[in-house]
């Protein structure tokens, strides 16, 4: 496990690889959460998480779904791969260190979950909301990187 100083150095020197989850319910609504931490603090964003060194994509997907949604044993093959995206946060990082940007390479996956799934994992988000794609496109508090999933694919 990296110390905060080591992780900040990694953020300064390299892109981070992550998985974003475009989770939708039976009504076509998409799950978004209000972010607690930088980057993108205070904006609404789809759940997701970084891939750890030496972690397989399948293991990272399952861990991210469990960590972010509380759903155990998710299988990446049951989700639809939406695409690869880049997220650049100029001068924004988890430590609020000046002059260090954060760069993510994001693997986005769409998956269906029940709208009544109890969402109790608030490590990265203050709260969750279910929004229709047209609704989230219009909201100013939904981050542009989340909106891009719907601009590119129309409906995941």
PDB file of C-alpha atoms in Angstrom:
ATOM      1  CA  UNK A   1       0.000   0.000   0.000  1.00  0.00           C
ATOM      2  CA  UNK A   2       1.337   3.430  -0.937  1.00  0.00           C
ATOM      3  CA  UNK A   3       1.644   6.249   1.537  1.00  0.00           C
ATOM      4  CA  UNK A   4      -0.172   9.485   0.641  1.00  0.00           C
ATOM      5  CA  UNK A   5       3.165  11.023  -0.384  1.00  0.00           C
ATOM      6  CA  UNK A   6       3.993   8.065  -2.640  1.00  0.00           C
ATOM      7  CA  UNK A   7       0.517   8.119  -4.174  1.00  0.00           C
ATOM      8  CA  UNK A   8       0.763  11.858  -4.815  1.00  0.00           C
ATOM      9  CA  UNK A   9       4.052  11.221  -6.632  1.00  0.00           C
ATOM     10  CA  UNK A  10       2.348   8.550  -8.734  1.00  0.00           C
ATOM     11  CA  UNK A  11      -0.473  11.009  -9.557  1.00  0.00           C
ATOM     12  CA  UNK A  12       2.146  13.590 -10.529  1.00  0.00           C
ATOM     13  CA  UNK A  13       4.048  11.221 -12.813  1.00  0.00           C
ATOM     14  CA  UNK A  14       1.532   8.804 -14.328  1.00  0.00           C
ATOM     15  CA  UNK A  15      -2.056   8.403 -15.466  1.00  0.00           C
ATOM     16  CA  UNK A  16      -4.317   6.358 -13.216  1.00  0.00           C
ATOM     17  CA  UNK A  17      -6.362   3.525 -14.681  1.00  0.00           C
ATOM     18  CA  UNK A  18      -9.927   3.236 -13.410  1.00  0.00           C
ATOM     19  CA  UNK A  19     -13.323   1.682 -13.969  1.00  0.00           C
ATOM     20  CA  UNK A  20     -16.508   3.761 -14.065  1.00  0.00           C
ATOM     21  CA  UNK A  21     -19.873   2.097 -13.568  1.00  0.00           C
ATOM     22  CA  UNK A  22     -22.813   3.339 -15.609  1.00  0.00           C
ATOM     23  CA  UNK A  23     -25.438   1.599 -13.510  1.00  0.00           C
ATOM     24  CA  UNK A  24     -29.011   1.816 -14.723  1.00  0.00           C
ATOM     25  CA  UNK A  25     -32.283   0.534 -13.316  1.00  0.00           C
ATOM     26  CA  UNK A  26     -35.334  -1.010 -14.966  1.00  0.00           C
ATOM     27  CA  UNK A  27     -36.711   2.498 -15.706  1.00  0.00           C
ATOM     28  CA  UNK A  28     -33.601   3.603 -17.626  1.00  0.00           C
ATOM     29  CA  UNK A  29     -32.417   5.851 -14.794  1.00  0.00           C
ATOM     30  CA  UNK A  30     -28.685   6.120 -14.139  1.00  0.00           C
ATOM     31  CA  UNK A  31     -27.095   6.095 -10.709  1.00  0.00           C
ATOM     32  CA  UNK A  32     -24.941   9.110  -9.830  1.00  0.00           C
ATOM     33  CA  UNK A  33     -23.364  10.136  -6.554  1.00  0.00           C
ATOM     34  CA  UNK A  34     -22.323  13.512  -5.186  1.00  0.00           C
ATOM     35  CA  UNK A  35     -18.532  13.272  -4.810  1.00  0.00           C
ATOM     36  CA  UNK A  36     -16.943  13.790  -1.397  1.00  0.00           C
ATOM     37  CA  UNK A  37     -13.326  14.027  -2.561  1.00  0.00           C
ATOM     38  CA  UNK A  38     -11.186  15.685  -5.209  1.00  0.00           C
ATOM     39  CA  UNK A  39     -11.034  15.493  -8.061  1.00  0.00           C
ATOM     40  CA  UNK A  40     -14.569  16.586  -8.985  1.00  0.00           C
ATOM     41  CA  UNK A  41     -15.574  17.187  -5.344  1.00  0.00           C
ATOM     42  CA  UNK A  42     -19.182  18.362  -5.038  1.00  0.00           C
ATOM     43  CA  UNK A  43     -20.258  17.269  -8.514  1.00  0.00           C
ATOM     44  CA  UNK A  44     -22.491  14.346  -9.392  1.00  0.00           C
ATOM     45  CA  UNK A  45     -20.590  11.497 -10.985  1.00  0.00           C
ATOM     46  CA  UNK A  46     -21.107   7.834 -11.789  1.00  0.00           C
ATOM     47  CA  UNK A  47     -19.550   5.437  -9.266  1.00  0.00           C
ATOM     48  CA  UNK A  48     -16.124   4.034 -10.010  1.00  0.00           C
ATOM     49  CA  UNK A  49     -12.671   3.301  -8.721  1.00  0.00           C
ATOM     50  CA  UNK A  50      -9.001   2.874  -9.540  1.00  0.00           C
ATOM     51  CA  UNK A  51      -7.513  -0.409 -10.650  1.00  0.00           C
ATOM     52  CA  UNK A  52      -4.779  -1.540  -8.269  1.00  0.00           C
ATOM     53  CA  UNK A  53      -1.359  -2.720  -9.363  1.00  0.00           C
ATOM     54  CA  UNK A  54      -1.348  -6.429 -10.219  1.00  0.00           C
ATOM     55  CA  UNK A  55      -5.155  -6.577  -9.985  1.00  0.00           C
ATOM     56  CA  UNK A  56      -6.911  -8.263 -12.908  1.00  0.00           C
ATOM     57  CA  UNK A  57      -9.690  -6.379 -14.693  1.00  0.00           C
ATOM     58  CA  UNK A  58     -12.219  -8.953 -13.518  1.00  0.00           C
ATOM     59  CA  UNK A  59     -11.111  -8.589  -9.903  1.00  0.00           C
ATOM     60  CA  UNK A  60     -11.036  -4.777 -10.163  1.00  0.00           C
ATOM     61  CA  UNK A  61     -14.539  -4.748 -11.623  1.00  0.00           C
ATOM     62  CA  UNK A  62     -15.936  -7.018  -8.900  1.00  0.00           C
ATOM     63  CA  UNK A  63     -14.210  -5.028  -6.137  1.00  0.00           C
ATOM     64  CA  UNK A  64     -15.374  -1.688  -7.545  1.00  0.00           C
ATOM     65  CA  UNK A  65     -18.990  -2.851  -7.829  1.00  0.00           C
ATOM     66  CA  UNK A  66     -18.873  -4.159  -4.272  1.00  0.00           C
ATOM     67  CA  UNK A  67     -17.074  -1.085  -2.871  1.00  0.00           C
ATOM     68  CA  UNK A  68     -19.249   1.452  -4.686  1.00  0.00           C
ATOM     69  CA  UNK A  69     -22.623  -0.300  -4.876  1.00  0.00           C
ATOM     70  CA  UNK A  70     -22.498  -2.941  -2.171  1.00  0.00           C
ATOM     71  CA  UNK A  71     -23.191  -5.712  -4.690  1.00  0.00           C
ATOM     72  CA  UNK A  72     -21.021  -8.777  -4.126  1.00  0.00           C
ATOM     73  CA  UNK A  73     -19.714 -11.129  -6.806  1.00  0.00           C
ATOM     74  CA  UNK A  74     -20.361  -8.930  -9.858  1.00  0.00           C
ATOM     75  CA  UNK A  75     -19.012 -10.368 -13.099  1.00  0.00           C
ATOM     76  CA  UNK A  76     -17.445  -8.047 -15.672  1.00  0.00           C
ATOM     77  CA  UNK A  77     -18.716 -10.260 -18.499  1.00  0.00           C
ATOM     78  CA  UNK A  78     -22.296  -9.446 -17.436  1.00  0.00           C
ATOM     79  CA  UNK A  79     -21.675  -5.723 -18.053  1.00  0.00           C
ATOM     80  CA  UNK A  80     -21.417  -3.982 -21.429  1.00  0.00           C
ATOM     81  CA  UNK A  81     -18.125  -2.269 -22.215  1.00  0.00           C
ATOM     82  CA  UNK A  82     -18.931   1.328 -23.242  1.00  0.00           C
ATOM     83  CA  UNK A  83     -15.415   2.467 -24.099  1.00  0.00           C
ATOM     84  CA  UNK A  84     -12.172   4.075 -23.019  1.00  0.00           C
ATOM     85  CA  UNK A  85     -12.299   7.677 -21.834  1.00  0.00           C
ATOM     86  CA  UNK A  86      -9.724  10.182 -20.577  1.00  0.00           C
ATOM     87  CA  UNK A  87     -10.395  12.420 -17.614  1.00  0.00           C
ATOM     88  CA  UNK A  88      -8.004  15.323 -17.049  1.00  0.00           C
ATOM     89  CA  UNK A  89      -8.280  17.410 -13.892  1.00  0.00           C
ATOM     90  CA  UNK A  90      -5.928  20.380 -14.222  1.00  0.00           C
ATOM     91  CA  UNK A  91      -4.394  21.352 -10.880  1.00  0.00           C
ATOM     92  CA  UNK A  92      -6.771  19.062  -9.011  1.00  0.00           C
ATOM     93  CA  UNK A  93      -5.698  16.071  -6.953  1.00  0.00           C
ATOM     94  CA  UNK A  94      -6.724  14.174  -3.818  1.00  0.00           C
ATOM     95  CA  UNK A  95      -4.190  16.044  -1.644  1.00  0.00           C
ATOM     96  CA  UNK A  96      -4.992  19.552  -2.945  1.00  0.00           C
ATOM     97  CA  UNK A  97      -1.281  19.893  -3.719  1.00  0.00           C
ATOM     98  CA  UNK A  98      -0.666  22.885  -6.004  1.00  0.00           C
ATOM     99  CA  UNK A  99       0.503  22.322  -9.563  1.00  0.00           C
ATOM    100  CA  UNK A 100      -0.329  18.599  -9.732  1.00  0.00           C
ATOM    101  CA  UNK A 101      -3.029  17.494 -12.133  1.00  0.00           C
ATOM    102  CA  UNK A 102      -4.807  14.165 -12.127  1.00  0.00           C
ATOM    103  CA  UNK A 103      -5.111  12.132 -15.330  1.00  0.00           C
ATOM    104  CA  UNK A 104      -7.344   9.076 -15.546  1.00  0.00           C
ATOM    105  CA  UNK A 105      -7.691   6.493 -18.284  1.00  0.00           C
ATOM    106  CA  UNK A 106     -11.203   5.190 -17.652  1.00  0.00           C
ATOM    107  CA  UNK A 107     -12.755   1.919 -18.727  1.00  0.00           C
ATOM    108  CA  UNK A 108     -16.499   2.538 -18.653  1.00  0.00           C
ATOM    109  CA  UNK A 109     -18.947  -0.332 -18.171  1.00  0.00           C
ATOM    110  CA  UNK A 110     -22.752  -0.244 -18.282  1.00  0.00           C
ATOM    111  CA  UNK A 111     -24.635  -2.599 -16.009  1.00  0.00           C
ATOM    112  CA  UNK A 112     -28.217  -3.047 -14.939  1.00  0.00           C
ATOM    113  CA  UNK A 113     -29.079  -3.099 -11.242  1.00  0.00           C
ATOM    114  CA  UNK A 114     -32.358  -3.025  -9.378  1.00  0.00           C
ATOM    115  CA  UNK A 115     -33.503   0.478  -8.470  1.00  0.00           C
ATOM    116  CA  UNK A 116     -34.337  -0.763  -5.005  1.00  0.00           C
ATOM    117  CA  UNK A 117     -30.772  -1.971  -4.388  1.00  0.00           C
ATOM    118  CA  UNK A 118     -29.862  -0.575  -0.956  1.00  0.00           C
ATOM    119  CA  UNK A 119     -26.994   1.852  -1.484  1.00  0.00           C
ATOM    120  CA  UNK A 120     -25.152   2.147   1.793  1.00  0.00           C
ATOM    121  CA  UNK A 121     -21.594   2.726   0.602  1.00  0.00           C
ATOM    122  CA  UNK A 122     -20.849   6.417   1.029  1.00  0.00           C
ATOM    123  CA  UNK A 123     -17.030   6.387   1.041  1.00  0.00           C
ATOM    124  CA  UNK A 124     -16.789   8.395  -2.191  1.00  0.00           C
ATOM    125  CA  UNK A 125     -20.238   9.999  -2.306  1.00  0.00           C
ATOM    126  CA  UNK A 126     -22.363  12.043   0.109  1.00  0.00           C
ATOM    127  CA  UNK A 127     -25.547  10.672  -1.406  1.00  0.00           C
ATOM    128  CA  UNK A 128     -26.918   8.986  -4.512  1.00  0.00           C
ATOM    129  CA  UNK A 129     -29.627   9.839  -7.042  1.00  0.00           C
ATOM    130  CA  UNK A 130     -31.259   8.049  -9.944  1.00  0.00           C
ATOM    131  CA  UNK A 131     -31.515  10.323 -13.018  1.00  0.00           C
ATOM    132  CA  UNK A 132     -32.750   9.771 -16.539  1.00  0.00           C
ATOM    133  CA  UNK A 133     -30.013  10.374 -19.136  1.00  0.00           C
ATOM    134  CA  UNK A 134     -31.801  13.464 -20.530  1.00  0.00           C
ATOM    135  CA  UNK A 135     -32.152  14.791 -16.987  1.00  0.00           C
ATOM    136  CA  UNK A 136     -28.475  14.360 -16.093  1.00  0.00           C
ATOM    137  CA  UNK A 137     -27.384  15.995 -19.376  1.00  0.00           C
ATOM    138  CA  UNK A 138     -29.286  19.162 -18.380  1.00  0.00           C
ATOM    139  CA  UNK A 139     -28.064  19.444 -14.798  1.00  0.00           C
ATOM    140  CA  UNK A 140     -25.139  21.779 -14.198  1.00  0.00           C
ATOM    141  CA  UNK A 141     -24.054  19.854 -11.100  1.00  0.00           C
ATOM    142  CA  UNK A 142     -23.510  16.616 -13.071  1.00  0.00           C
ATOM    143  CA  UNK A 143     -19.859  16.513 -14.104  1.00  0.00           C
ATOM    144  CA  UNK A 144     -19.054  16.849 -17.815  1.00  0.00           C
ATOM    145  CA  UNK A 145     -17.129  13.558 -17.722  1.00  0.00           C
ATOM    146  CA  UNK A 146     -20.307  11.745 -16.669  1.00  0.00           C
ATOM    147  CA  UNK A 147     -22.330  13.536 -19.343  1.00  0.00           C
ATOM    148  CA  UNK A 148     -19.757  12.409 -21.935  1.00  0.00           C
ATOM    149  CA  UNK A 149     -20.810   8.788 -21.454  1.00  0.00           C
ATOM    150  CA  UNK A 150     -24.230   9.730 -22.793  1.00  0.00           C
ATOM    151  CA  UNK A 151     -23.044  12.100 -25.502  1.00  0.00           C
ATOM    152  CA  UNK A 152     -20.913   9.315 -26.946  1.00  0.00           C
ATOM    153  CA  UNK A 153     -23.220   6.356 -26.549  1.00  0.00           C
ATOM    154  CA  UNK A 154     -26.606   8.088 -26.284  1.00  0.00           C
ATOM    155  CA  UNK A 155     -27.888   5.420 -23.869  1.00  0.00           C
ATOM    156  CA  UNK A 156     -25.471   2.948 -22.284  1.00  0.00           C
TER     157      UNK A 156
END
